[in-house]
Short mmCIF file of C-alpha atoms and ligand atoms in Angstrom, two decimals:
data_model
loop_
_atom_site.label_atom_id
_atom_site.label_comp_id
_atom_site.label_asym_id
_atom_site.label_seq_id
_atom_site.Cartn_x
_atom_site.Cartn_y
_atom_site.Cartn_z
CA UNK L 1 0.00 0.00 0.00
CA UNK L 2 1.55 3.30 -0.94
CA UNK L 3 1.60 6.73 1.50
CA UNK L 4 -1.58 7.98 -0.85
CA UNK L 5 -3.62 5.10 0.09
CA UNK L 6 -3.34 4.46 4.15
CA UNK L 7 -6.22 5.65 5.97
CA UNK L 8 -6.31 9.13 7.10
CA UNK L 9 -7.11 8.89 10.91
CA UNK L 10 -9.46 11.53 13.17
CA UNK L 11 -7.35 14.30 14.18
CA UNK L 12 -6.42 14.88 10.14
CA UNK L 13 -7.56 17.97 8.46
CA UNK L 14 -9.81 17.16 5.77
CA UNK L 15 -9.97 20.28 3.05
CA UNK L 16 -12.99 21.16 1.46
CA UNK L 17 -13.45 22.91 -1.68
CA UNK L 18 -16.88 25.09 -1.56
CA UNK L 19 -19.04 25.85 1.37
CA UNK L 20 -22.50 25.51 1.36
CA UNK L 21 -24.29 23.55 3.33
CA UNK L 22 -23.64 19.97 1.64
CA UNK L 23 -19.69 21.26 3.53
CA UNK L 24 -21.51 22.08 6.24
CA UNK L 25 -22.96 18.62 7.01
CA UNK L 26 -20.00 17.02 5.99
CA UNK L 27 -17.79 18.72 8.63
CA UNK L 28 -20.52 17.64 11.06
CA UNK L 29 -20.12 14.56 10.49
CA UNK L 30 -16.42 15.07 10.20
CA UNK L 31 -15.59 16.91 13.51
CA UNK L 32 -18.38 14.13 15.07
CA UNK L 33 -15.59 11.48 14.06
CA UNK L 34 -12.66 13.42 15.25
CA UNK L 35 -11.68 15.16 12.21
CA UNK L 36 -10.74 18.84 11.64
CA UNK L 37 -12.21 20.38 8.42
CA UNK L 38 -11.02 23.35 6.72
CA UNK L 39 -12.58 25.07 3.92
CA UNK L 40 -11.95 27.12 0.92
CA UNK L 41 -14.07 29.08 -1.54
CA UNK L 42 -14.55 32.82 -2.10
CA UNK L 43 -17.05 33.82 0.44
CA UNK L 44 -16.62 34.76 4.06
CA UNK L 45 -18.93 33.71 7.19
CA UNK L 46 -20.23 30.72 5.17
CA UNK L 47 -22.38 27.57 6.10
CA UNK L 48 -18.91 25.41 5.77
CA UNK L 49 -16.93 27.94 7.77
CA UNK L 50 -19.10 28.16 10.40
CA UNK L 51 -18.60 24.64 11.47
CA UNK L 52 -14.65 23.87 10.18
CA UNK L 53 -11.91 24.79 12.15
CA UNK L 54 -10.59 27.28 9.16
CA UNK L 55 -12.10 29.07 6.58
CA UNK L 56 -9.75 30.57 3.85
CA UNK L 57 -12.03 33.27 1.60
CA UNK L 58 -9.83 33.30 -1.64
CA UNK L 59 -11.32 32.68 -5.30
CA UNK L 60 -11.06 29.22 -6.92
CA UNK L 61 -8.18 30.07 -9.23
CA UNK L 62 -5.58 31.31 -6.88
CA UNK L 63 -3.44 28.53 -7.46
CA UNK L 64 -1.10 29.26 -4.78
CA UNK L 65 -3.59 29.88 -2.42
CA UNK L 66 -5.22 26.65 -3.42
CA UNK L 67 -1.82 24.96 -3.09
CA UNK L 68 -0.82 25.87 0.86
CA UNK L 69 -4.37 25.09 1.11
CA UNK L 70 -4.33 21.41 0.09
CA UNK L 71 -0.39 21.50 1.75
CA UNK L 72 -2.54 22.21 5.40
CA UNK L 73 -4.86 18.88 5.36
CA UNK L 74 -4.82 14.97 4.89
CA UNK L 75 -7.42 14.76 1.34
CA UNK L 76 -9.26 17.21 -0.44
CA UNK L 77 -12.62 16.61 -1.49
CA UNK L 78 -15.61 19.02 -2.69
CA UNK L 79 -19.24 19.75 -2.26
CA UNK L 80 -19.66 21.76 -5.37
CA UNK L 81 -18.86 20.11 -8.77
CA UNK L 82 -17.86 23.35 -10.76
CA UNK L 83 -14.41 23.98 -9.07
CA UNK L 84 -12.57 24.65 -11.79
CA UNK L 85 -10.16 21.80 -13.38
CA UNK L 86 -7.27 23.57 -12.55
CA UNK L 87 -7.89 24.03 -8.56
CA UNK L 88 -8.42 20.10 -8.32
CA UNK L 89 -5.19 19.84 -9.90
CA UNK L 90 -3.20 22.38 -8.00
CA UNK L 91 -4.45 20.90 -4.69
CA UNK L 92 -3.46 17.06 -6.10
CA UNK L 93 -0.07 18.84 -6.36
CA UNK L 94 0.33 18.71 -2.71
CA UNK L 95 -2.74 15.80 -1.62
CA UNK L 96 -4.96 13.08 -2.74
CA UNK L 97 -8.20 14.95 -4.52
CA UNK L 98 -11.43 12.28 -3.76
CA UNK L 99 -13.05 12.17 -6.09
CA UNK L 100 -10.93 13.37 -8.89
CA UNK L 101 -10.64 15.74 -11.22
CA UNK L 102 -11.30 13.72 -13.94
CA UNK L 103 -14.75 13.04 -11.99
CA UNK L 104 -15.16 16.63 -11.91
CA UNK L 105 -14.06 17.27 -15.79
CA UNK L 106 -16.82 14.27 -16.93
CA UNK L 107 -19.65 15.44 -14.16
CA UNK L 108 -19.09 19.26 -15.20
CA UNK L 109 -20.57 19.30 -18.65
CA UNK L 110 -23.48 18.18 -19.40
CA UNK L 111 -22.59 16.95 -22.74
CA UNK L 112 -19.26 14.88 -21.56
CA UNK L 113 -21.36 13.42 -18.95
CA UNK L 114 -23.81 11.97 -21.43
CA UNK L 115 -21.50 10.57 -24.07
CA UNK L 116 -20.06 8.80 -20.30
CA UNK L 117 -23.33 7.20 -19.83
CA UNK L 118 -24.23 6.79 -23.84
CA UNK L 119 -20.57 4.50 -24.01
CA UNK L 120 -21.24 2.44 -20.84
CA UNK L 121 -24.52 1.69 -22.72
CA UNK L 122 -26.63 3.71 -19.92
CA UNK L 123 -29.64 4.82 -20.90
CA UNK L 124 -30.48 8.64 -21.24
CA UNK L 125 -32.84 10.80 -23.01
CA UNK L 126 -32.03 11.81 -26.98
CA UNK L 127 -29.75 14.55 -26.85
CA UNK L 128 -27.62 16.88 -29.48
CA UNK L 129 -24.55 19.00 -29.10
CA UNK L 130 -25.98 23.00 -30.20
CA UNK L 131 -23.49 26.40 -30.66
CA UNK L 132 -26.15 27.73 -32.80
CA UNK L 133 -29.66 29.06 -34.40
CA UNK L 134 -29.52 26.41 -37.29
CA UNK L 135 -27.68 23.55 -35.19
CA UNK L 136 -30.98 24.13 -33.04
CA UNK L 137 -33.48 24.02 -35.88
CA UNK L 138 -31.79 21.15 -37.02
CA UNK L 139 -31.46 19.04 -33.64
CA UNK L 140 -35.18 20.23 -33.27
CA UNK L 141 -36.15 18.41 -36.60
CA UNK L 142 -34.32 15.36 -35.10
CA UNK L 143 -35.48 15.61 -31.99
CA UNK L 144 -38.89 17.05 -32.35
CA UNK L 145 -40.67 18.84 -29.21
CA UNK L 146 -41.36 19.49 -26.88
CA UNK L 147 -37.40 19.85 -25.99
CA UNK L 148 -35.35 21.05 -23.14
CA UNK L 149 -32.62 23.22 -24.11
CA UNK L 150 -29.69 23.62 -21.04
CA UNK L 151 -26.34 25.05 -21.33
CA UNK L 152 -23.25 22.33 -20.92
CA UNK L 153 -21.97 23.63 -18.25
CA UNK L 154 -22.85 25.21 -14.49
CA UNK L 155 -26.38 24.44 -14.76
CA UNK L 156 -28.04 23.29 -11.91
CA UNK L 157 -31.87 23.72 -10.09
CA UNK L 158 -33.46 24.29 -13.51
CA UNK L 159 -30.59 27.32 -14.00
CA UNK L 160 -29.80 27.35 -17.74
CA UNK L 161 -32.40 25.81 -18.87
CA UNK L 162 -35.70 26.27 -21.28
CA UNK L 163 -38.40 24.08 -22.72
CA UNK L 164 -39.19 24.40 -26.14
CA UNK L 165 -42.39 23.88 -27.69
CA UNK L 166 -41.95 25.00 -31.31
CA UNK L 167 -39.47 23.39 -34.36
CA UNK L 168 -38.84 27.53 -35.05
CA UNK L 169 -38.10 29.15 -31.66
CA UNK L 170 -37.56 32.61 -31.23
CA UNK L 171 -34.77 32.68 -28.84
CA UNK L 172 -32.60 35.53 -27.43
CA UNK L 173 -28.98 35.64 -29.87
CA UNK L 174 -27.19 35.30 -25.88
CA UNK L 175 -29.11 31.99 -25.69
CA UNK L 176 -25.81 31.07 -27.89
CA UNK L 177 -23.26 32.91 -26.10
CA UNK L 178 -22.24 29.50 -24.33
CA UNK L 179 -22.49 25.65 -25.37
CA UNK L 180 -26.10 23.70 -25.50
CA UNK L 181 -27.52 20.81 -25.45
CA UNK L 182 -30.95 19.92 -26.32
CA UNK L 183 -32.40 16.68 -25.21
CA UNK L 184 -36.33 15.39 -25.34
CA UNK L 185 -38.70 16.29 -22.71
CA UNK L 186 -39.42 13.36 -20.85
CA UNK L 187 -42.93 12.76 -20.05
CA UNK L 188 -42.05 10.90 -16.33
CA UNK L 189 -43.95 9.06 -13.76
CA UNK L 190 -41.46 10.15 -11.19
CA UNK L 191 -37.95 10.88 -10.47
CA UNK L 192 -35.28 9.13 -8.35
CA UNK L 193 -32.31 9.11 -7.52
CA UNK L 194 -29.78 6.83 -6.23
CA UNK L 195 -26.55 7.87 -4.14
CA UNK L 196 -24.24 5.80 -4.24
CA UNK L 197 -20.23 5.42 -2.25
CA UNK L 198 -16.81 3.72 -3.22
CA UNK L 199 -13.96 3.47 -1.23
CA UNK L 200 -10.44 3.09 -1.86
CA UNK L 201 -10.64 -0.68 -2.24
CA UNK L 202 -13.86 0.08 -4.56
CA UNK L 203 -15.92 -1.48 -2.26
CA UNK L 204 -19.72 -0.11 -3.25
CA UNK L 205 -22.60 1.23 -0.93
CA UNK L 206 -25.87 2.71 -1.76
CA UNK L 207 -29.36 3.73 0.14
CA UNK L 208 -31.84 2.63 -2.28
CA UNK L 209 -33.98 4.90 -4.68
CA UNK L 210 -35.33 7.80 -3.18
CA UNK L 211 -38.16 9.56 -4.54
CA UNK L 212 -37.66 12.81 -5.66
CA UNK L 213 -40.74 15.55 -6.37
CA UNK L 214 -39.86 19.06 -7.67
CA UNK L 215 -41.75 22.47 -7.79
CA UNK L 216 -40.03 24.89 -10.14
CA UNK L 217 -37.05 22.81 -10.94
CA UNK L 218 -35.79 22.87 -7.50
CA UNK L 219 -36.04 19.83 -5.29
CA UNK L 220 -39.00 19.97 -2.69
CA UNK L 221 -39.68 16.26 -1.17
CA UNK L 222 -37.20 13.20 -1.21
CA UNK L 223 -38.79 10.18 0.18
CA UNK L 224 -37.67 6.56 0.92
CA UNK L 225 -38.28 3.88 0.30
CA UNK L 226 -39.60 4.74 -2.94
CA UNK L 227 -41.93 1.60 -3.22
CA UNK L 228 -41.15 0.56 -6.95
CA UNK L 229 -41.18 -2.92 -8.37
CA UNK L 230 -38.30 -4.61 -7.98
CA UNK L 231 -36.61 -4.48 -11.00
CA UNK L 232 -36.78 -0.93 -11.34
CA UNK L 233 -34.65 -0.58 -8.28
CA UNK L 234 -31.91 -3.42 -8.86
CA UNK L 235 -31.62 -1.92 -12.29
CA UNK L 236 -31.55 1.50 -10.86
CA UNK L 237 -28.86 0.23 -8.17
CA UNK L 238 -26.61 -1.70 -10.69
CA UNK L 239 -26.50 1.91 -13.07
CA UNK L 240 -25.27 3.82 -10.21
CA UNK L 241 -22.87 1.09 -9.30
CA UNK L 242 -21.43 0.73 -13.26
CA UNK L 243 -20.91 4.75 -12.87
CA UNK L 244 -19.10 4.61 -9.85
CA UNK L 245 -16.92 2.17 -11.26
CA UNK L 246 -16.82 3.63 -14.79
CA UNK L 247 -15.31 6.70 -12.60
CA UNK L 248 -13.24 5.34 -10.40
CA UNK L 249 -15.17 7.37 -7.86
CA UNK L 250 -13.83 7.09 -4.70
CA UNK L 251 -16.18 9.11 -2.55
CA UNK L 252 -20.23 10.06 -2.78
CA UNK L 253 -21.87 10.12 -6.10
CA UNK L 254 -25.92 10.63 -6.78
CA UNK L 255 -27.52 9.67 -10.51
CA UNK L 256 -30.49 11.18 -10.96
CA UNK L 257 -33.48 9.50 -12.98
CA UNK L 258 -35.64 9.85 -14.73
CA UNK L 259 -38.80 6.87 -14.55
CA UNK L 260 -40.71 6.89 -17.99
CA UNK L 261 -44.23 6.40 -17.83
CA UNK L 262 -43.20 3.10 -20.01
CA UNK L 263 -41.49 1.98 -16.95
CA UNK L 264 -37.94 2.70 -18.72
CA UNK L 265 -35.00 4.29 -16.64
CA UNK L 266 -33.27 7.04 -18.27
CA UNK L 267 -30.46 9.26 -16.44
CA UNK L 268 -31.05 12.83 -16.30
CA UNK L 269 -27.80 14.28 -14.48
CA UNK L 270 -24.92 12.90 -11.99
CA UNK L 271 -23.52 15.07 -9.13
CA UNK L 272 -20.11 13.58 -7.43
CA UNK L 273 -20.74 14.46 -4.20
CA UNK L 274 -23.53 14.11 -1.63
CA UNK L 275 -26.98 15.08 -2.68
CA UNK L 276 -30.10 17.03 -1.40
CA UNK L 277 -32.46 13.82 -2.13
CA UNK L 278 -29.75 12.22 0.50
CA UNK L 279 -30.36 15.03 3.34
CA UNK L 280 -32.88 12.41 5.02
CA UNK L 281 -29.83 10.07 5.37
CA UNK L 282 -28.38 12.46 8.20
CA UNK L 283 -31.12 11.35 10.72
CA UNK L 284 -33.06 8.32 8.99
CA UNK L 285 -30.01 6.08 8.31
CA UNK L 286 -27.38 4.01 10.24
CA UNK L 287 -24.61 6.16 8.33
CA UNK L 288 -25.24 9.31 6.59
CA UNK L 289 -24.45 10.10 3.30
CA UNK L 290 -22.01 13.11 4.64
CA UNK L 291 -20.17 10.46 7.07
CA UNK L 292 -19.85 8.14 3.75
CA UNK L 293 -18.26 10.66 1.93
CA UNK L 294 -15.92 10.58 4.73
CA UNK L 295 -15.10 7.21 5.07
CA UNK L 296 -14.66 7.27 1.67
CA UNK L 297 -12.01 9.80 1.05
CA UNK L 298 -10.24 8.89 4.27
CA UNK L 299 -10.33 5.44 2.56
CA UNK L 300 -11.94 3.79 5.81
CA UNK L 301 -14.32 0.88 5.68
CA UNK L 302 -17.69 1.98 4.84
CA UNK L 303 -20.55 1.83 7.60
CA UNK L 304 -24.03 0.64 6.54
CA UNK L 305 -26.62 2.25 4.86
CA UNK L 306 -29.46 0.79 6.57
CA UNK L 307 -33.12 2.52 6.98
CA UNK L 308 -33.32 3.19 9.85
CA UNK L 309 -37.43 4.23 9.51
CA UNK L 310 -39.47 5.56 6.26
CA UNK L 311 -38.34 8.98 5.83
CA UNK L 312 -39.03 12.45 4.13
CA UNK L 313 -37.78 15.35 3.64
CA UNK L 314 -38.78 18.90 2.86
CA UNK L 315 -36.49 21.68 1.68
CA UNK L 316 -37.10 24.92 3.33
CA UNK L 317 -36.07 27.75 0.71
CA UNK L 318 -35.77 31.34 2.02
CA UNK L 319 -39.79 32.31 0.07
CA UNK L 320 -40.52 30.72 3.46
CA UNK L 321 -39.14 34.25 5.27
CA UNK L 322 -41.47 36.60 2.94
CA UNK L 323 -44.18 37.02 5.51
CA UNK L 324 -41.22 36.99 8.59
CA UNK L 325 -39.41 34.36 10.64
CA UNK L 326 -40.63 31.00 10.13
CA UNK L 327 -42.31 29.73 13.50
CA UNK L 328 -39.78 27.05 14.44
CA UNK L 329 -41.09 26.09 17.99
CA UNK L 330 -44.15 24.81 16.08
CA UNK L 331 -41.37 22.52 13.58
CA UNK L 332 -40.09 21.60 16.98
CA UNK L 333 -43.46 20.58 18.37
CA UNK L 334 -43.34 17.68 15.67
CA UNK L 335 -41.61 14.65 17.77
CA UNK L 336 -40.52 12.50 14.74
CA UNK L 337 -39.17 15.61 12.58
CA UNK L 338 -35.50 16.79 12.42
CA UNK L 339 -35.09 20.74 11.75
CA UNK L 340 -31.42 21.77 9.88
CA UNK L 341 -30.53 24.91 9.50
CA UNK L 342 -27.85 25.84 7.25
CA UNK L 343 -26.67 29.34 8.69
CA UNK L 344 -27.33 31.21 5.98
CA UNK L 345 -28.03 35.07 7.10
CA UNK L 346 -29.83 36.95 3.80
CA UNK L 347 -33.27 34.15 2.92
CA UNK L 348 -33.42 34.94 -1.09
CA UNK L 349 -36.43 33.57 -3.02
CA UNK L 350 -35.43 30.10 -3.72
CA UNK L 351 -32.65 29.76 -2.05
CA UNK L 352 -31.99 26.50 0.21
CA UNK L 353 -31.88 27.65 3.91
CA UNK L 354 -32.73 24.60 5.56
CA UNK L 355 -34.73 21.29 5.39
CA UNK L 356 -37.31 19.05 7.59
CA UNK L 357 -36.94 15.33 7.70
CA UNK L 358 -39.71 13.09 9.24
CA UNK L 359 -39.52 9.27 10.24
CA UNK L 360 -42.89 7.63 10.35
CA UNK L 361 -44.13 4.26 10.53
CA UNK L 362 -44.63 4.43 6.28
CA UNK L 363 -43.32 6.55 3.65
CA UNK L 364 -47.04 7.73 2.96
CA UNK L 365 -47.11 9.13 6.54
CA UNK L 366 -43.48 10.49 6.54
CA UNK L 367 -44.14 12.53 3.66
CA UNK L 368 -47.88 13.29 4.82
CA UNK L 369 -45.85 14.59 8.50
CA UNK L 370 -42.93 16.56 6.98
CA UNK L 371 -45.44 18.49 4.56
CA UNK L 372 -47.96 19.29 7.49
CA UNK L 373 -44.37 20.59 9.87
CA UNK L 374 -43.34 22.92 7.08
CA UNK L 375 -46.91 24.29 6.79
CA UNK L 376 -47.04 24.47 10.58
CA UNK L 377 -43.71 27.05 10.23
CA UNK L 378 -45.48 29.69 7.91
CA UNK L 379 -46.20 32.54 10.01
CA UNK L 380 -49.67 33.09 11.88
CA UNK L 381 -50.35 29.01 11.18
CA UNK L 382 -52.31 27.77 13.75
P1 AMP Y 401 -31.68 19.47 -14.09
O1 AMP Y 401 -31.08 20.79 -13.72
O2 AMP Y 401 -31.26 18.94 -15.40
O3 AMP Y 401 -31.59 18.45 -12.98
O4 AMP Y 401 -33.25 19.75 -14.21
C1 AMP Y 401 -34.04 20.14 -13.11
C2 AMP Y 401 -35.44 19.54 -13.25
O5 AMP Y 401 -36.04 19.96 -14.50
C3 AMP Y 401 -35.45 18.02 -13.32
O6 AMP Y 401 -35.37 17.43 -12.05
C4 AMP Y 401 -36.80 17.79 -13.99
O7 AMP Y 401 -37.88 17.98 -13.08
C5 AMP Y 401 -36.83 18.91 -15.04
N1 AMP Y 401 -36.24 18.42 -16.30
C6 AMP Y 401 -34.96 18.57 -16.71
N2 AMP Y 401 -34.73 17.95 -17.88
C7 AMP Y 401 -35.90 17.40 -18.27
C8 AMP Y 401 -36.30 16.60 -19.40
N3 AMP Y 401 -35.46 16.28 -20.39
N4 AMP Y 401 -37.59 16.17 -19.43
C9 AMP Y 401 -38.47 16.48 -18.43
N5 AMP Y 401 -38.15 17.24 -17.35
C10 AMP Y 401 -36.88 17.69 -17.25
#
C-alpha cells in the first residue's frame, strides 16, 4: 500500500473545496468522528466555515492559495462540482483529490457526462450537441418537441435551462453565447435518484432509490423507500454502481433519474458528491451520506446504509421568510421531525436555507408529517 492510500485517521484535516451547506454537514459529520475540516471558496462567514476549524475566503483560481491550502490537510474533497479543473489539480499537487478531477471534468458538462453514460450503454434521453440558431433548428427536426434546451456547463436547479415547444423558436442571440444541449422532454412518472459510495478498495454502498418531487425545478420532497417494483430498483442500483466504477469514484456520487411512464429508466444528471435527495440520510439512516463521503475519502471501511425508519424530507427555501421568521417552535413541536438549518443570514427567493426530515411508521405518513411541519412554520399558522 503506498503513502496515498493508508487511511487518514481523526485528528487529520480534511480540506474542502466550496461551502454551502452539503460542507456544512459534511464537517458535522467530520468533527463528530474526530476530524478537523477546513474550507476554501470565495465567500466569508459561510455555512462550511461556520462549522470547520478554518475558513480561507480566496477565489477558486488562486493557485497558490489553493496549493498551501491542500499542503494544510490529509485529502481534499468538494461539495460543489464546478471547481474549476485547474484548482483540483493544483491541490493534487500537494494531496490526494477524492473524487478526482477527472470526476469533476466528466460530471461538469453536461454533454461529456452523457457521451459517459451513452458509451457504458446507460440509458439517457435523446440529446444533441448546439453552438447555434440552425444547429438548433436542425437538432429540433431530429429531436422534435417538446425539448429542453440547457447550457453544458454550471447548470443546476433548472438554471440554464428552457423548454421548447416549437421546431422555429424565437430565442434571445445570448441563448448562444455558451455551449447547448438539447435533449427530449421526458414525459415521467417520477424521479429518483440513487446515491451511491466507493472506497479506496472500490468497495460499493448505496441507500436505495429515493423519490424525488420538484416544484419549479428545485427539489421539494425526497422520500424513501420509494416503493417501486423490484426491477426498477436493482436496475436503478446496478446503473449507479457501473458509474461509480466507470469513474473510479472514490467518494459520494448521486444519478439522478428519470422513470418513464413506459417503466424505462433514463439518467437525467450525476452530481459527485452528496446530494439534497440524500439530506434524510443524516437522521433516517445508520450512516449518513455526509459520514460516507468521509469514510470514503479517508479510505476507511464503509458503515451501513441501513433505513433506519421511512423517511421524508422537505427543503425549506428562504420564500418561506417573505411574511417573517418562520415559527420554528411549532417545527419543533413535531416529535418525529428533524429541523437543519444551514446558517445562511440573507433568505433569497429560492434559495436552500434549511430542510425538515420526518420518520414515520410508512413513507405515505413520513411525507404526509414533513409536509404538514413545514406548513405548521409559515407565520400566523395555527
Ligand atoms: P436538471 O437541472 O437537469 O436536474 O433539471 C431540473 C429539473 O427539470 C429536473 O429534475 C426535472 O424535473 C426537469 N427536467 C430537466 N430535464 C428534463 C427533461 N429532459 N424532461 C423532463 N423534465 C426535465
Amino acid at each position: 500500500m503506498t503513502k496515498r492510500n493508508l487511511p487518514i485517521l481523526p485528528g487529520s484535516a480534511i480540506g474542502v473545496l466550496g461551502s454551502g451547506q452539503l460542507g456544512r454537514m459534511f464537517a458535522i459529520a467530520a468533527r463528530r468522528m474526530g476530524y478537523r475540516v477546513h474550507t476554501l471558496s470565495p465567500e466569508t462567514d459561510t455555512p462550511t466555515g461556520q462549522v470547520a476549524d478554518v475558513e480561507i475566503t480566496s477565489p477558486y483560481d488562486d493557485l497558490d492559495v489553493v496549493r498551501r491550502f491542500a499542503a494544510g490537510v490529509s485529502v481534499v474533497t468538494f461539495e460543489f462540482e464546478n471547481v474549476p479543473a485547474l484548482t483540483a489539480q493544483a491541490a493534487a499537487e500537494q494531496v490526494p483529490v477524492r473524487p478526482s478531477g477527472a470526476v469533476l471534468h466528466v460530471t461538469q458538462n453536461r454533454l461529456r457526462e452523457k457521451i459517459f453514460l451513452t458509451q457504458n450503454g446507460i440509458p439517457v434521453p435523446l440529446f444533441r450537441r448546439v453552438t447555434n440558431a440552425e444547429e438548433l433548428r436542425h437538432a429540433l427536426s431530429q429531436l422534435g418537441v417538446p425539448a429542453v434546451l440547457k447550457t453544458a456547463g454550471y447548470g443546476y436547479d433548472g438554471k440554464g435551462q428552457v423548454k421548447i415547444t416549437s421546431l422555429n423558436p424565437n430565442l434571445p442571440p445570448s441563448t448562444f453565447e455558451s455551449e447547448l444541449v438539447l435533449e427530449t422532454f421526458v414525459d415521467f412518472d417520477s424521479e429518483l435518484s440513487v446515491i451511491g459510495a466507493r472506497g479506496l478498495d472500490g468497495t460499493f454502498a448505496h441507500w436505495g432509490p429515493i423519490r424525488n418531487t420538484h416544484t419549479h425545478h428545485i427539489l421539494d420532497i425526497s422520500s424513501t423507500p420509494a416503493e417501486l417494483p423490484e426491477t426498477t430498483v436493482r436496475e436503478a442500483i446496478e446503473i449507479t454502481r457501473c458509474v461509480l466504477e466507470q469513474l473510479d469514484v472514490v467518494g459520494v456520487l448521486c444519478v439522478e433519474f428519470f422513470l418513464a411512464k413506459s417503466g424505462r429508466l433514463l439518467v437525467n444528471e450525476l452530481a459527485p458528491r452528496p446530494h439534497n435527495s440524500g439530506h434524510l440520510t443524516f437522521d433516517a439512516c445508520l450512516t449518513s451520506q455526509f459520514e460516507q463521503q468521509l469514510r470514503a475519502v479517508c479510505a476507511l471501511p464503509l458503515g451501513s446504509t441501513t433505513l433506519l425508519r421511512p423517511a421524508a424530507m422537505a427543503n425549506l427555501l428562504g420564500d418561506l421568510w417573505q411574511e417573517g421568521e418562520p415559527n420554528w417552535p411549532a417545527a419543533c413541536s413535531w416529535p418525529d421531525v428533524k429541523l437543519h438549518l444551514y446558517g445562511k443570514l440573507v433568505p433569497k427567493s429560492r434559495r436552500k436555507m434549511g430542510h425538515l426530515t420526518a420518520m414515520a411508521e410508512s413513507v405515505e405518513d413520513a411525507v404526509a408529517a414533513v409536509r404538514q411541519a413545514r406548513n405548521s412554520l409559515k407565520p400566523g399558522f395555527v
